[in-house]
Coordinates of C-alpha atoms in Angstrom, one line a residue:
I1 CA 36.6 -25.9 -93.9
G2 CA 35.6 -29.7 -94.8
P3 CA 32.6 -31.6 -96.3
N4 CA 29.4 -30.5 -95.4
P5 CA 27.2 -32.7 -92.4
L6 CA 24.2 -33.3 -94.6
V7 CA 26.1 -34.3 -97.6
Q8 CA 27.6 -37.0 -95.9
E9 CA 24.6 -38.0 -93.3
L10 CA 22.5 -38.2 -97.1
T11 CA 25.3 -40.4 -98.1
K12 CA 24.9 -42.5 -95.4
V13 CA 20.9 -42.5 -96.2
T14 CA 22.2 -43.6 -99.4
E15 CA 24.2 -47.3 -98.7
G16 CA 21.3 -47.6 -96.5
I17 CA 19.2 -48.0 -99.7
D18 CA 21.6 -49.6 -101.5
G19 CA 21.7 -52.7 -99.2
L20 CA 17.7 -52.7 -98.8
E21 CA 18.2 -53.4 -102.3
H22 CA 20.9 -55.6 -102.7
I23 CA 19.2 -57.8 -99.9
Y24 CA 15.3 -58.2 -101.6
N25 CA 17.4 -59.0 -105.1
D26 CA 20.0 -61.9 -102.4
S27 CA 15.9 -62.9 -101.0
K28 CA 14.4 -62.8 -104.7
G29 CA 13.7 -66.5 -104.9
M30 CA 12.7 -66.7 -101.3
I31 CA 10.2 -64.3 -101.8
D32 CA 8.5 -65.7 -104.6
T33 CA 8.1 -69.2 -102.9
V34 CA 6.5 -67.1 -99.8
S35 CA 4.3 -64.8 -102.6
F36 CA 2.5 -68.7 -102.8
V37 CA 1.0 -68.4 -100.0
C38 CA 0.3 -65.3 -100.0
P39 CA -0.4 -63.4 -103.2
D40 CA -0.4 -60.0 -101.7
F41 CA 3.3 -60.2 -101.3
N42 CA 3.7 -59.4 -104.9
K43 CA 2.0 -56.4 -104.2
I44 CA 5.5 -55.1 -103.2
N45 CA 7.3 -53.7 -105.6
V46 CA 10.6 -52.9 -103.9
T47 CA 12.5 -52.3 -107.2
E48 CA 10.1 -48.2 -107.6
I49 CA 10.1 -48.1 -103.8
V50 CA 14.2 -47.7 -104.0
G51 CA 13.7 -45.4 -107.3
V52 CA 11.7 -43.2 -105.6
A53 CA 14.3 -42.6 -101.8
K54 CA 17.1 -42.3 -104.4
D55 CA 15.6 -39.8 -106.7
I56 CA 14.5 -38.0 -103.1
T57 CA 18.3 -38.4 -101.6
L58 CA 19.7 -37.4 -105.1
S59 CA 17.6 -33.7 -105.3
A60 CA 18.9 -33.1 -101.1
S61 CA 22.0 -34.0 -102.0
K62 CA 21.8 -31.0 -104.4
L63 CA 20.1 -28.9 -103.0
L64 CA 23.2 -28.9 -100.3
Q65 CA 25.8 -28.5 -102.6
P66 CA 28.0 -25.3 -101.7
E67 CA 26.7 -23.2 -104.9
H68 CA 23.8 -23.2 -103.6
V69 CA 24.3 -22.6 -99.5
Y70 CA 27.2 -20.2 -99.4
P71 CA 24.4 -17.7 -100.4
Y72 CA 22.7 -18.1 -97.9
Y73 CA 25.6 -18.6 -95.4
Q74 CA 26.8 -15.2 -97.0
A75 CA 23.6 -13.1 -96.1
L76 CA 23.0 -14.8 -93.2
F77 CA 26.7 -14.9 -91.7
H78 CA 28.7 -12.4 -93.5
E79 CA 26.3 -10.2 -93.5
V80 CA 23.8 -9.8 -89.9
I81 CA 26.6 -11.8 -87.9
C82 CA 29.7 -10.1 -88.7
T83 CA 28.4 -6.4 -89.4
D84 CA 25.0 -6.0 -88.4
V85 CA 25.7 -7.7 -85.0
V86 CA 29.5 -5.4 -84.3
Q87 CA 27.4 -2.6 -85.3
S88 CA 25.6 -3.3 -82.7
I89 CA 27.2 -4.1 -80.2
G90 CA 29.6 -0.5 -81.1
S91 CA 26.6 1.1 -80.1
L92 CA 26.0 -1.0 -77.1
I93 CA 28.9 0.2 -75.0
W94 CA 28.9 4.2 -76.3
F95 CA 25.6 4.0 -75.9
N96 CA 26.8 2.4 -72.3
V97 CA 29.7 4.1 -71.4
I98 CA 27.4 7.5 -72.3
V99 CA 25.5 6.1 -69.7
G100 CA 27.5 5.5 -67.4
F101 CA 29.8 8.3 -67.5
V102 CA 27.4 11.1 -68.1
M103 CA 23.8 10.2 -67.4
F104 CA 24.5 8.8 -64.2
P105 CA 26.7 11.5 -62.4
M106 CA 24.3 14.3 -63.8
L107 CA 21.3 12.0 -62.0
A108 CA 23.6 12.0 -59.3
L109 CA 23.5 15.3 -59.0
I110 CA 20.5 16.8 -59.6
A111 CA 19.8 13.9 -57.1
D112 CA 21.6 15.8 -54.4
V113 CA 20.3 19.5 -55.1
D114 CA 17.1 18.0 -55.1
L115 CA 17.6 16.8 -51.8
K116 CA 19.5 20.0 -50.4
K117 CA 16.5 21.6 -51.9
W118 CA 14.1 19.8 -49.6
V119 CA 16.1 19.4 -46.3
D120 CA 16.7 23.5 -46.2
H121 CA 12.9 23.8 -46.3
K122 CA 12.3 21.4 -44.0
R123 CA 15.1 23.1 -42.1
F124 CA 13.1 26.5 -43.2
L125 CA 9.1 25.4 -42.4
E126 CA 10.7 23.9 -38.2
N127 CA 12.0 27.3 -38.0
R128 CA 8.5 29.2 -38.4
L129 CA 6.5 26.8 -36.8
P130 CA 6.0 25.7 -33.0
P131 CA 7.4 21.2 -32.7
D132 CA 3.7 20.5 -32.7
S133 CA 3.0 22.2 -35.7
D134 CA 3.2 20.7 -39.4
E135 CA 3.2 23.4 -42.8
D136 CA -1.0 22.7 -42.9
S137 CA -1.2 24.4 -39.4
F138 CA -1.8 28.0 -41.1
D139 CA -4.6 26.5 -43.0
S140 CA -6.2 24.9 -40.3
W141 CA -6.3 28.1 -38.0
D142 CA -9.7 29.5 -36.1
G143 CA -8.1 32.6 -35.2
D144 CA -9.0 31.1 -31.3
D145 CA -5.0 32.0 -30.3
P146 CA -4.6 34.7 -26.9
R147 CA -1.5 36.1 -28.4
F148 CA -4.0 38.2 -30.8
S149 CA -5.9 39.8 -26.8
S150 CA -3.3 43.0 -27.5
L151 CA -5.2 43.9 -31.0
T152 CA -8.5 43.9 -29.7
Y153 CA -9.9 47.4 -31.0
K154 CA -10.8 50.0 -27.5
G155 CA -11.2 52.9 -28.9
P156 CA -15.2 54.7 -28.5
T157 CA -18.2 52.4 -29.8
L158 CA -21.6 55.1 -31.1
D159 CA -24.9 53.6 -30.2
Y160 CA -27.9 54.9 -31.9
R161 CA -31.4 54.6 -30.5
H162 CA -34.7 56.8 -32.0
V163 CA -36.5 58.8 -29.3
G164 CA -39.3 59.6 -30.8
H165 CA -38.8 62.0 -34.1
H166 CA -35.1 62.6 -33.1
S167 CA -32.6 60.7 -33.2
E168 CA -30.1 60.5 -29.8
V169 CA -26.1 59.2 -30.4
H170 CA -24.5 57.9 -27.4
A171 CA -20.8 57.7 -27.5
H172 CA -19.1 55.7 -25.4
A173 CA -15.6 53.9 -24.2
A174 CA -16.1 49.9 -24.7
A175 CA -14.8 48.0 -21.9
P176 CA -11.1 46.1 -22.9
L177 CA -11.7 43.0 -23.8
A178 CA -10.5 40.6 -20.7
P179 CA -7.8 38.3 -21.8
P180 CA -9.0 34.5 -22.1
P181 CA -7.3 32.5 -19.9
H182 CA -4.2 31.8 -20.1
H183 CA -4.6 28.3 -21.5
Q184 CA -1.8 26.1 -24.9
P185 CA -2.5 27.4 -27.6
P186 CA -4.2 24.3 -29.6
E187 CA -2.0 22.3 -31.5
G188 CA -1.0 23.4 -35.1
Q189 CA -1.9 27.2 -34.8
W190 CA 1.4 29.1 -36.3
M191 CA 3.3 32.1 -35.1
L192 CA 3.3 35.4 -35.6
T193 CA 5.5 36.7 -37.1
D194 CA 7.0 40.4 -36.3
S195 CA 5.5 41.4 -40.1
L196 CA 2.3 40.3 -39.3
R197 CA 2.1 42.3 -35.6
E198 CA 3.5 44.8 -37.3
R199 CA 0.3 45.4 -39.9
A200 CA -2.2 44.3 -37.4
A201 CA -0.9 47.2 -35.0
Q202 CA -0.9 49.7 -38.3
A203 CA -4.7 47.8 -38.7
H204 CA -5.4 49.0 -35.0
G205 CA -3.9 52.7 -35.2
A206 CA -6.2 53.1 -38.3
M207 CA -9.4 51.8 -37.4
H208 CA -8.8 54.1 -33.8
Q209 CA -8.2 57.3 -36.0
V210 CA -11.5 56.1 -38.4
A211 CA -13.4 56.2 -34.9
H212 CA -12.4 58.9 -33.2
L213 CA -13.5 60.6 -37.0
Q214 CA -16.6 59.2 -36.4
H215 CA -17.2 60.4 -32.8
A216 CA -16.6 63.2 -33.7
D217 CA -18.8 63.9 -37.0
V218 CA -21.4 62.5 -34.3
Q219 CA -21.5 64.8 -31.9
G220 CA -21.4 67.6 -34.6
L221 CA -24.8 66.2 -36.2
A222 CA -26.3 65.7 -32.7
R223 CA -25.3 69.6 -31.5
Q224 CA -27.2 71.1 -34.7
I225 CA -30.4 68.9 -34.6
Q226 CA -30.9 70.0 -30.9
G227 CA -30.2 73.0 -31.7

């Protein structure tokens, strides 16, 4: 594998400190001469500074020995990278397989079914409503449609008039309502279906029968009063 690069750098630093110490010792006479001109120069203790630097490099070199570094290497690379990361990559592969081969096809099928239902719904509405209407026209219909003119009640009506102490009842037949002028139905009106036409006809017949019975009862009551 090779030596630790940090240990090699510390070795170079130690060699540089030793070289500075040798230069200082070789220049000791010159430094003493300069100290006569600049007395403060003697306050610099190069030997002490070199000793402190060597102690620091020695402590760092001990900390970088294999017996101190290997536990961190074991925890970081062997356990985290070689074990946890590999397991996570395996789980990621299975996740991609499930999503790509199971979930996406299911999503495509569901979307296809939903789109088909939506198309069928729109076709159903187009078949029920006129071309210019929409599915909300039923709620906005105001009842002004000439197609309902055939449902107008044409039976007898009752007219009560109070004359003195007696009640005179007149029954007359209402004239059928004239159909409204022909015009195009406003945009958005809904179309009557066959079932609605049938129910309207049944309601018309029932109303006619009820009015006929009421007319007969009122005529009998009028005869009793006149008698």
